[in-house]
Coordinates of C-alpha atoms and ligand atoms in Angstrom, one line a residue:
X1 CA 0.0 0.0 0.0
X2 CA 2.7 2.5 0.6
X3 CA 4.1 2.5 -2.6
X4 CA 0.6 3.6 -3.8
X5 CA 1.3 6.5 -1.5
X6 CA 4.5 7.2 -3.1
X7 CA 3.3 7.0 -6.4
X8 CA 2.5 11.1 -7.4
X9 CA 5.5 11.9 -5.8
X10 CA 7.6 9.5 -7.8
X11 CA 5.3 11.4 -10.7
X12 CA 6.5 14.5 -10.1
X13 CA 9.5 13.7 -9.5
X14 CA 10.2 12.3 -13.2
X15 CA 8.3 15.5 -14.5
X16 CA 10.7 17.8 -12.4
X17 CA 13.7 15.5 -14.2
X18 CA 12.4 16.0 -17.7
X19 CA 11.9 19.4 -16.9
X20 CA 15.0 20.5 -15.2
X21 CA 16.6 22.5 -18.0
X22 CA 14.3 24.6 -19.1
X23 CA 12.5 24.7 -15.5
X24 CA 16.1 26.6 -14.3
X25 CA 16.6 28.4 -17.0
X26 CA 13.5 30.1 -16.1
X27 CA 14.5 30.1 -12.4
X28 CA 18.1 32.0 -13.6
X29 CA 16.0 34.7 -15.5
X30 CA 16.1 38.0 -13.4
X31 CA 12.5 39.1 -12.5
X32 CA 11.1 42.6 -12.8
X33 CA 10.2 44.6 -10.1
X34 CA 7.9 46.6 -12.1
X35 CA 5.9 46.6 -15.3
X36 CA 8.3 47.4 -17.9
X37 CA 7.4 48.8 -21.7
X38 CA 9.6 49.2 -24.9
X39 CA 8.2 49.8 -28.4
X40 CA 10.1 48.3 -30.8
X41 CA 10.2 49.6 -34.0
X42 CA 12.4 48.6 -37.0
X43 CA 13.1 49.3 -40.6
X44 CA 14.0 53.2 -40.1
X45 CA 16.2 54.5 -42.5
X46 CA 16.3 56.3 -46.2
X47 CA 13.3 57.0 -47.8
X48 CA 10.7 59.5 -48.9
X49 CA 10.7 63.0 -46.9
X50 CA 7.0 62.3 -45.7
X51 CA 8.9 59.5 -43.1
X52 CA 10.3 62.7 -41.6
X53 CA 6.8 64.2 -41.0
X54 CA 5.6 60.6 -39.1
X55 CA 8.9 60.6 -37.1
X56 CA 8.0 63.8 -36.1
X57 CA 3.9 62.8 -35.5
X58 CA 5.9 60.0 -33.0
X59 CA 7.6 62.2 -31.2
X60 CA 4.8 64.3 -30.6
X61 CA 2.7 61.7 -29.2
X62 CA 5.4 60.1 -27.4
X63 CA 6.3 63.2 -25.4
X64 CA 3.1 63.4 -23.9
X65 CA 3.0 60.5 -21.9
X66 CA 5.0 59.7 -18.1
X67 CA 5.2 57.1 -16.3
X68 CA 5.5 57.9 -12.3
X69 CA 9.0 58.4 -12.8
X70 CA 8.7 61.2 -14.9
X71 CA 10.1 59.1 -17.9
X72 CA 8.3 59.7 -21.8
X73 CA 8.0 56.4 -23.4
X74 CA 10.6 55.2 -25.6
X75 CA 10.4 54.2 -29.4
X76 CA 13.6 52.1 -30.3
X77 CA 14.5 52.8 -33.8
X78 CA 16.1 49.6 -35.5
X79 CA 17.9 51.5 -38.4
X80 CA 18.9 50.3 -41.7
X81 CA 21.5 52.7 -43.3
X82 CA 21.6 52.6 -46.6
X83 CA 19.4 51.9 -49.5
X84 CA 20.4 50.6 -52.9
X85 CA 20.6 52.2 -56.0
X86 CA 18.1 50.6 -58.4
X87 CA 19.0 53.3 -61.4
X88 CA 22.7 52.8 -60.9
X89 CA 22.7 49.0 -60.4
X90 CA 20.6 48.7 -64.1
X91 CA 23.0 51.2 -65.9
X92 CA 25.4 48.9 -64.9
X93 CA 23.2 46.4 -66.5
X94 CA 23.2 44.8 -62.7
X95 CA 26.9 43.7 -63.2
X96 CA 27.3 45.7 -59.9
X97 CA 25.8 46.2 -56.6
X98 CA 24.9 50.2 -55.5
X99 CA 23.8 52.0 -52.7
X100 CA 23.1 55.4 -51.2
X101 CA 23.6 55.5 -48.0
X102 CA 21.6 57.8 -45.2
X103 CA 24.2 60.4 -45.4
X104 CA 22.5 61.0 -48.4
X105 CA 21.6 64.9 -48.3
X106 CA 18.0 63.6 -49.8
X107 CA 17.5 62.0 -46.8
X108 CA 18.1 64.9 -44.2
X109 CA 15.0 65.7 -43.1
X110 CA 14.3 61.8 -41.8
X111 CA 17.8 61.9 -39.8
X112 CA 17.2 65.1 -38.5
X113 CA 13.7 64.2 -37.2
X114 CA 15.5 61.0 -35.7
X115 CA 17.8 63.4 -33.8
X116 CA 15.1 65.2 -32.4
X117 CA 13.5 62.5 -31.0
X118 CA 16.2 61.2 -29.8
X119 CA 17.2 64.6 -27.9
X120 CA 13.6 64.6 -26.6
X121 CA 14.1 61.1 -25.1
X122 CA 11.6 59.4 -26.7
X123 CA 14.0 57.5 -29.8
X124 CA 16.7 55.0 -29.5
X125 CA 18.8 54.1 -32.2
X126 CA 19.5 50.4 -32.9
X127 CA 21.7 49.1 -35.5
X128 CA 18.9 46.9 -37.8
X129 CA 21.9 47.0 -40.6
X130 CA 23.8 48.2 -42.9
X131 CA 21.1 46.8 -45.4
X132 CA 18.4 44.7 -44.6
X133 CA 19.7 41.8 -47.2
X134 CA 23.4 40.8 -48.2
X135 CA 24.2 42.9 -51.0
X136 CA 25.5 40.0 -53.3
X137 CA 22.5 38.4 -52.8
X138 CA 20.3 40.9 -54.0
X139 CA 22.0 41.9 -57.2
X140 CA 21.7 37.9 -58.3
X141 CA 18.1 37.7 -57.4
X142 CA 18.1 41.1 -59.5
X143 CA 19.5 39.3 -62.5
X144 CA 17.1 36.3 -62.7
X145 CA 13.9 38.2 -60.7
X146 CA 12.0 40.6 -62.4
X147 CA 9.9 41.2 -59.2
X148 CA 13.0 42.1 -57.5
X149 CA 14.3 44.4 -60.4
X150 CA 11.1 46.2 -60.3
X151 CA 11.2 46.8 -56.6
X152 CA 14.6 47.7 -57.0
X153 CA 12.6 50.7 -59.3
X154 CA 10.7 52.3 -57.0
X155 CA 13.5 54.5 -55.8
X156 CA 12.8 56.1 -52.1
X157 CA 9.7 54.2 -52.3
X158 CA 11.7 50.5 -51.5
X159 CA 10.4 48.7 -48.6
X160 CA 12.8 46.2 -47.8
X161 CA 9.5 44.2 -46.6
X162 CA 8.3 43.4 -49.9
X163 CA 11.3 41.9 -51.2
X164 CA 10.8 37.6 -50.8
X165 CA 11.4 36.9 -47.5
X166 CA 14.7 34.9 -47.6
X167 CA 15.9 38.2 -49.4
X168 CA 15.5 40.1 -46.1
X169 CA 17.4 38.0 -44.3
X170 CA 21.2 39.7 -43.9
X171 CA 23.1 37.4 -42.9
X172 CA 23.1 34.4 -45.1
X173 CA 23.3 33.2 -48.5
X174 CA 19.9 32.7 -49.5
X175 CA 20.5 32.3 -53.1
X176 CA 19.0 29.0 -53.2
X177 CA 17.4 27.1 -50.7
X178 CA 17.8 26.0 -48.1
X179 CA 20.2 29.0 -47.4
X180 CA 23.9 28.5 -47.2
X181 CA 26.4 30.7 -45.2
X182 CA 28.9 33.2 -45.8
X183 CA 32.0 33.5 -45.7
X184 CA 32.8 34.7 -42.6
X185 CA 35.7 37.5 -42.7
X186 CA 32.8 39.2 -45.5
X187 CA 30.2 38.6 -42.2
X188 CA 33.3 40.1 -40.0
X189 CA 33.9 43.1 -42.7
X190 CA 30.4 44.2 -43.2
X191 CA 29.7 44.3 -39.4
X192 CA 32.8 46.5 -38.9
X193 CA 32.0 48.6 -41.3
X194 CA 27.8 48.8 -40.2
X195 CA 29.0 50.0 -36.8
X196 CA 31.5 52.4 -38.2
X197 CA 28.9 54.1 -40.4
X198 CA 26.5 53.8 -37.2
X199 CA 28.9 55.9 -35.5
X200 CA 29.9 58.4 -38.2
X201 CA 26.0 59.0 -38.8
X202 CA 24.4 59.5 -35.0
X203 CA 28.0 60.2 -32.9
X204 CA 27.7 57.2 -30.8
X205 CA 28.4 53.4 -31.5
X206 CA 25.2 51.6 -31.4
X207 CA 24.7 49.4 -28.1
X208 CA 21.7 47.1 -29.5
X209 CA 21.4 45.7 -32.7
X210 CA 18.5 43.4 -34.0
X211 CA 19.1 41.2 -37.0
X212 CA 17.2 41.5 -40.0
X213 CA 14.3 39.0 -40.1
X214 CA 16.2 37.5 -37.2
X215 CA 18.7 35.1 -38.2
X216 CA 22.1 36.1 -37.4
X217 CA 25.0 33.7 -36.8
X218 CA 27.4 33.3 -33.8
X219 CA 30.3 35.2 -36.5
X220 CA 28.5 37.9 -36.7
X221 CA 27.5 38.1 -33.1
X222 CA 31.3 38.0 -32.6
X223 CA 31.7 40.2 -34.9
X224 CA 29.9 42.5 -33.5
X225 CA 30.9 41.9 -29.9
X226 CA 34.0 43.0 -30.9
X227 CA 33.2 46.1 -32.3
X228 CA 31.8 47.4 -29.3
X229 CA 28.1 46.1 -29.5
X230 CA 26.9 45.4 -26.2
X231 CA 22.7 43.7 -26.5
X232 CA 20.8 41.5 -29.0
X233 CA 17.4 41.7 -29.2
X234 CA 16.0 38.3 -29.9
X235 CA 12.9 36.2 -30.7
X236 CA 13.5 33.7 -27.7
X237 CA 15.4 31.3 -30.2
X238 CA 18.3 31.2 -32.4
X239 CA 18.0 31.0 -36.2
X240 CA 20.9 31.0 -38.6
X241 CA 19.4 29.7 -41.8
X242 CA 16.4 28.8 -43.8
X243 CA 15.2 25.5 -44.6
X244 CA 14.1 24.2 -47.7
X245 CA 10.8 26.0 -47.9
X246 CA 12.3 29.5 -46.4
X247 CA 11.3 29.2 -43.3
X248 CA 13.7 30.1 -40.2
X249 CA 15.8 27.5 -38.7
X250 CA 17.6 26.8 -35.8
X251 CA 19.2 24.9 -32.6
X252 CA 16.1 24.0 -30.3
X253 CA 16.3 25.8 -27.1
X254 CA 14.4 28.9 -25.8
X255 CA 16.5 32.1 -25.1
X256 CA 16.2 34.1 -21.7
X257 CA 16.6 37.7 -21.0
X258 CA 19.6 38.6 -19.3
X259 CA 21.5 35.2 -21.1
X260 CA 24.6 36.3 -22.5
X261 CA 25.6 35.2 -26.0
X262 CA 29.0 34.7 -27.9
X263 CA 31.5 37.6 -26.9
X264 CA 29.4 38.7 -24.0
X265 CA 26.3 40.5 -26.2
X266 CA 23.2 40.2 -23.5
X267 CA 20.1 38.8 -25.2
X268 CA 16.9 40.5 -25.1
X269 CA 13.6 38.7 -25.8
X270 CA 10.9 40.6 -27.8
X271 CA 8.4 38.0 -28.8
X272 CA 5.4 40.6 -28.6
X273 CA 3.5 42.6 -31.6
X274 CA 2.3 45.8 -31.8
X275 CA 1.1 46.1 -35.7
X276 CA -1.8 48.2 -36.2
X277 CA -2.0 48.4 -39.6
X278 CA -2.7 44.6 -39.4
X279 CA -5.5 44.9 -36.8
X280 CA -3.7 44.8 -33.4
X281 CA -5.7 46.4 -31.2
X282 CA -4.3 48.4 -28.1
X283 CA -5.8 45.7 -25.3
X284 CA -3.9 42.9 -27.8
X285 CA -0.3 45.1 -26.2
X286 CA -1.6 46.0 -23.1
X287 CA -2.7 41.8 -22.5
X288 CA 0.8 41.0 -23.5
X289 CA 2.0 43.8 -21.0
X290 CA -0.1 42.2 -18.2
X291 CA 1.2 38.7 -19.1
X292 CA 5.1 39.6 -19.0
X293 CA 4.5 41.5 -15.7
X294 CA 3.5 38.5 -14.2
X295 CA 6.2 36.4 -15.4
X296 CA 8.9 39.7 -13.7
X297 CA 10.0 39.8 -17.8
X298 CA 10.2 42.8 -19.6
X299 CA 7.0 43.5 -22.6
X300 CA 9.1 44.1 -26.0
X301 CA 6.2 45.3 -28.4
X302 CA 7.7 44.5 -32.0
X303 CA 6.2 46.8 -34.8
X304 CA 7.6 48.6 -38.2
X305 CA 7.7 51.7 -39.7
X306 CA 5.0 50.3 -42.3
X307 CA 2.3 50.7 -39.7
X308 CA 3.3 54.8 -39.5
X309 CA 4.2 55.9 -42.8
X310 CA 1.6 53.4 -44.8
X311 CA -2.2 53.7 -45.4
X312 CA -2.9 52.4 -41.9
X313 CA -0.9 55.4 -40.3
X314 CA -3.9 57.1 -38.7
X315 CA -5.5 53.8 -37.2
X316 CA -1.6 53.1 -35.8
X317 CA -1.0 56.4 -34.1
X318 CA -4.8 56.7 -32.7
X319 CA -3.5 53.0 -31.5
X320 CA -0.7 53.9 -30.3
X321 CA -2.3 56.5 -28.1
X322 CA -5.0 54.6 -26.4
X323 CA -2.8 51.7 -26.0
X324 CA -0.4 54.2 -23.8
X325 CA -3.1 56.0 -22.3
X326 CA -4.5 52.3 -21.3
X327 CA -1.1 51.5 -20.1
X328 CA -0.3 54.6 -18.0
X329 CA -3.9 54.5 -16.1
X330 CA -4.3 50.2 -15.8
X331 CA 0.0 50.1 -14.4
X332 CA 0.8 52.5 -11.9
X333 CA 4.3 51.4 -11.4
X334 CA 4.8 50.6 -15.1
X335 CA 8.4 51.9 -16.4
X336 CA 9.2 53.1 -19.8
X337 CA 12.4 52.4 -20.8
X338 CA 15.2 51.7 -23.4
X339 CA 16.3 48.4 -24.6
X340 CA 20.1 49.6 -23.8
X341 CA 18.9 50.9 -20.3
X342 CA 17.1 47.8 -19.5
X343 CA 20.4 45.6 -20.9
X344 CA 22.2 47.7 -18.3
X345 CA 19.8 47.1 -15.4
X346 CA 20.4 43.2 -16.7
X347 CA 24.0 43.7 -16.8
X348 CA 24.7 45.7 -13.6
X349 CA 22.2 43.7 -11.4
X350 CA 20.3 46.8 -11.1
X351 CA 17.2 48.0 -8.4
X352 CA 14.8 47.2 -11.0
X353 CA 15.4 43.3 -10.3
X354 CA 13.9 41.7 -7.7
X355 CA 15.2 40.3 -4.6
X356 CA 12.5 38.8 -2.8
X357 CA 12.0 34.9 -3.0
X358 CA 8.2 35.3 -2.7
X359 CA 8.2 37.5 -5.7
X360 CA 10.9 35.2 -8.0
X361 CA 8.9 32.4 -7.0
X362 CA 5.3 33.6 -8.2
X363 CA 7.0 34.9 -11.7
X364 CA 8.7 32.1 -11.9
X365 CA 5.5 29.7 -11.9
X366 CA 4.0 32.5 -14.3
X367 CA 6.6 31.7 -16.5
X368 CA 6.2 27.5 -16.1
X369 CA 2.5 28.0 -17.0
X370 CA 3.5 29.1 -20.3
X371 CA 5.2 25.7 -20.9
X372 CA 2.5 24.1 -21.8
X373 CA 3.3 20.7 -22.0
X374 CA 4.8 20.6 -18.6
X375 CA 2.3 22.4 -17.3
X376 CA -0.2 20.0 -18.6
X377 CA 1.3 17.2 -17.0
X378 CA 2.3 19.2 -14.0
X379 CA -1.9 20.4 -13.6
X380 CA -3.0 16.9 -14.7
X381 CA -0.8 14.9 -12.0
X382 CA -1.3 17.5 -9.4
X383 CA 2.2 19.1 -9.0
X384 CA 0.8 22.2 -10.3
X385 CA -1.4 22.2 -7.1
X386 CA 1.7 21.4 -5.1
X387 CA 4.1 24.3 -6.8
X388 CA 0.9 26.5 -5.9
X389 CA 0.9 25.9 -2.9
X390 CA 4.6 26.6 -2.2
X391 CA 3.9 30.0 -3.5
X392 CA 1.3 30.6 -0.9
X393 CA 3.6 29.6 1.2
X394 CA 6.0 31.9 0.1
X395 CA 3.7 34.8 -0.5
Ligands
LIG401 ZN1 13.4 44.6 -40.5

């Protein structure tokens, strides 16, 4: 009869077992003190002069929100830096790859609106890329695609987001797939030279970058380690190629906030959307805000510049302004904040992480319940009641 007793624990037991790994990487992963909200948005760079007047529109509804620290939200910029030359590269009847890069004095207005945001607080560059595709890679799709060559006519009207989407990806080979890799001192050259014209064109080195389409390699991540890059913002996984069909690929394993990667770059996970102009509404951000809190993790919202410069632009920024309005009034403590700052609060074991066991413990089981296999074993054997319980304890 006593082994019957025994039984659940010897259950739970094997579930903890099978679970151990990704049980403590969730146990390592700091936890939050406070609500915490980024806005993520990529694919900044050259284009048409009306990009300057939404940058501008951003910054304007940015400024007027605080939290209780006094602090105006904060857009992150993920910046691509040049654009390519369509005109030049068919004169050259595509024998040769061309770009014009921000610098560009046609595209003054858009840096300069950057800059002010950026002195009002409310923008933070990130390096996106020098390009959101590898050059080489392009121009041979350009040969053999007349989709691409026509994209490659619209001038400042390109939107690297209608290219195919194994174009977009920077840093592979995705001539043919699935994709193979490059060489790796181009990878090292091009990421040397990305942070260099990073620096020349906003007087600081970038401290965040976020890979195109995000599949990066571990050569470029030490790539860019070395040149002074300090965060990567993330999906939660690695990819570093396409399969077959184009879809991102990878090594399994989930990636944590705070983790540190090859050469030391801290990972960031934004695995939350904020895209308007596809129908996200602002409680869809503010649920995903209420979620991470919970779990004592940070609420990335991903979105694009599509959503503000596009047809959609006026749904995004009356979006953008109730979901903010929502967030100030449902999260008193709520922080707005960098994805450098909050990489430094990672970094530096800052007083936004929390020390209390009680509190670690109840985001921690926040965070198991989003297993959801182990959590459906862990509810259906009854350790979910026991870990429950613990936390009551603990509370
Ligand atoms: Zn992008």
């Amino acid at each position: 009869m006593a082994w019957l007793l025994l039984a659940p624990a010897v259950l739970w037991l094997a579930i903890l077992l099978l679970y151990l790994r990704p049980m403590r990487a969730a146990w390592r992963e700091p936890t939050l003190r406070h609500p915490v909200l980024i806005i993520e948005s990529d694919d900044w760079g050259p284009g048409p002069p009306g990009h300057a007047l939404a940058l501008r529109r951003l910054t304007d509804c940015l400024i007027a929100f605080r939290d209780n620290a006094g602090r105006s939200p904060v857009m992150t910029l993920g910046l691509t830096l040049s654009l390519p030359d369509g005109a030049a590269m068919e004169a050259s009847g595509f024998a040769d790859y061309r770009s014009r890069p921000f610098t560009d004095p046609a595209y003054s207005w858009i840096l300069e609106a950057i800059r002010a945001g950026i002195a009002a607080g409310v923008f933070a560059p990130q390096l996106h890329g020098m390009a959101h595709y590898w050059p080489d890679v392009l121009l041979r799709a350009a040969r053999s695609d007349t989709a691409v060559r026509d994209w490659l006519a619209r001038g400042d009207g390109m939107e690297t987001e209608s290219l195919p989407s194994p174009l977009q990806s920077r840093w592979i080979d995705a001539t043919s797939l699935p994709s193979s890799p490059l060489p790796p001192p181009a990878i090292e050259a091009a990421a040397r030279e990305e942070i260099a014209c990073f620096t020349g064109l906003l007087g600081s080195p970038p401290e965040v970058a976020v890979p195109p389409t995000f599949i990066w390699t571990s050569v470029v991540e030490r790539a860019w380690a070395e040149a002074g890059l300090r965060c990567l913002v993330t999906p939660g996984r690695r990819y570093d190629c396409r399969d077959g069909a184009g879809r991102p690929t990878g090594p399994d394993g989930r990636i944590h906030n705070g983790e540190r990667g090859v050469g030391g770059l801290l990972y960031l996970v934004r695995d939350d959307y904020f895209e308007p102009a596809y129908g996200h509404q602002a409680g869809r951000a503010l649920a995903a805000l209420e979620e991470k809190t919970a779990q004592g993790r940070p609420c990335l919202l991903e979105t694009h510049r599509f959503n503000f410069t596009g047809e959609q632009a006026e749904v995004a920024f009356s979006t953008l302004g109730e979901m903010l309005t929502q967030a100030q009034s449902r999260f008193p403590n709520l922080r707005f904040t960098s994805s450098a700052e909050l990489a430094k609060q990672y970094r530096d074991r800052g007083d936004w992480l929390e020390p209390r066991l009680g509190r670690r413990y109840a985001a921690w089981l926040a965070r198991l319940r989003r297993m959801p296999r182990f959590w459906k074993l862990a509810r259906l054997s009854g350790l979910g009641f026991v870990l429950a319980g613990v936390g009551k304890c603990l509370a």
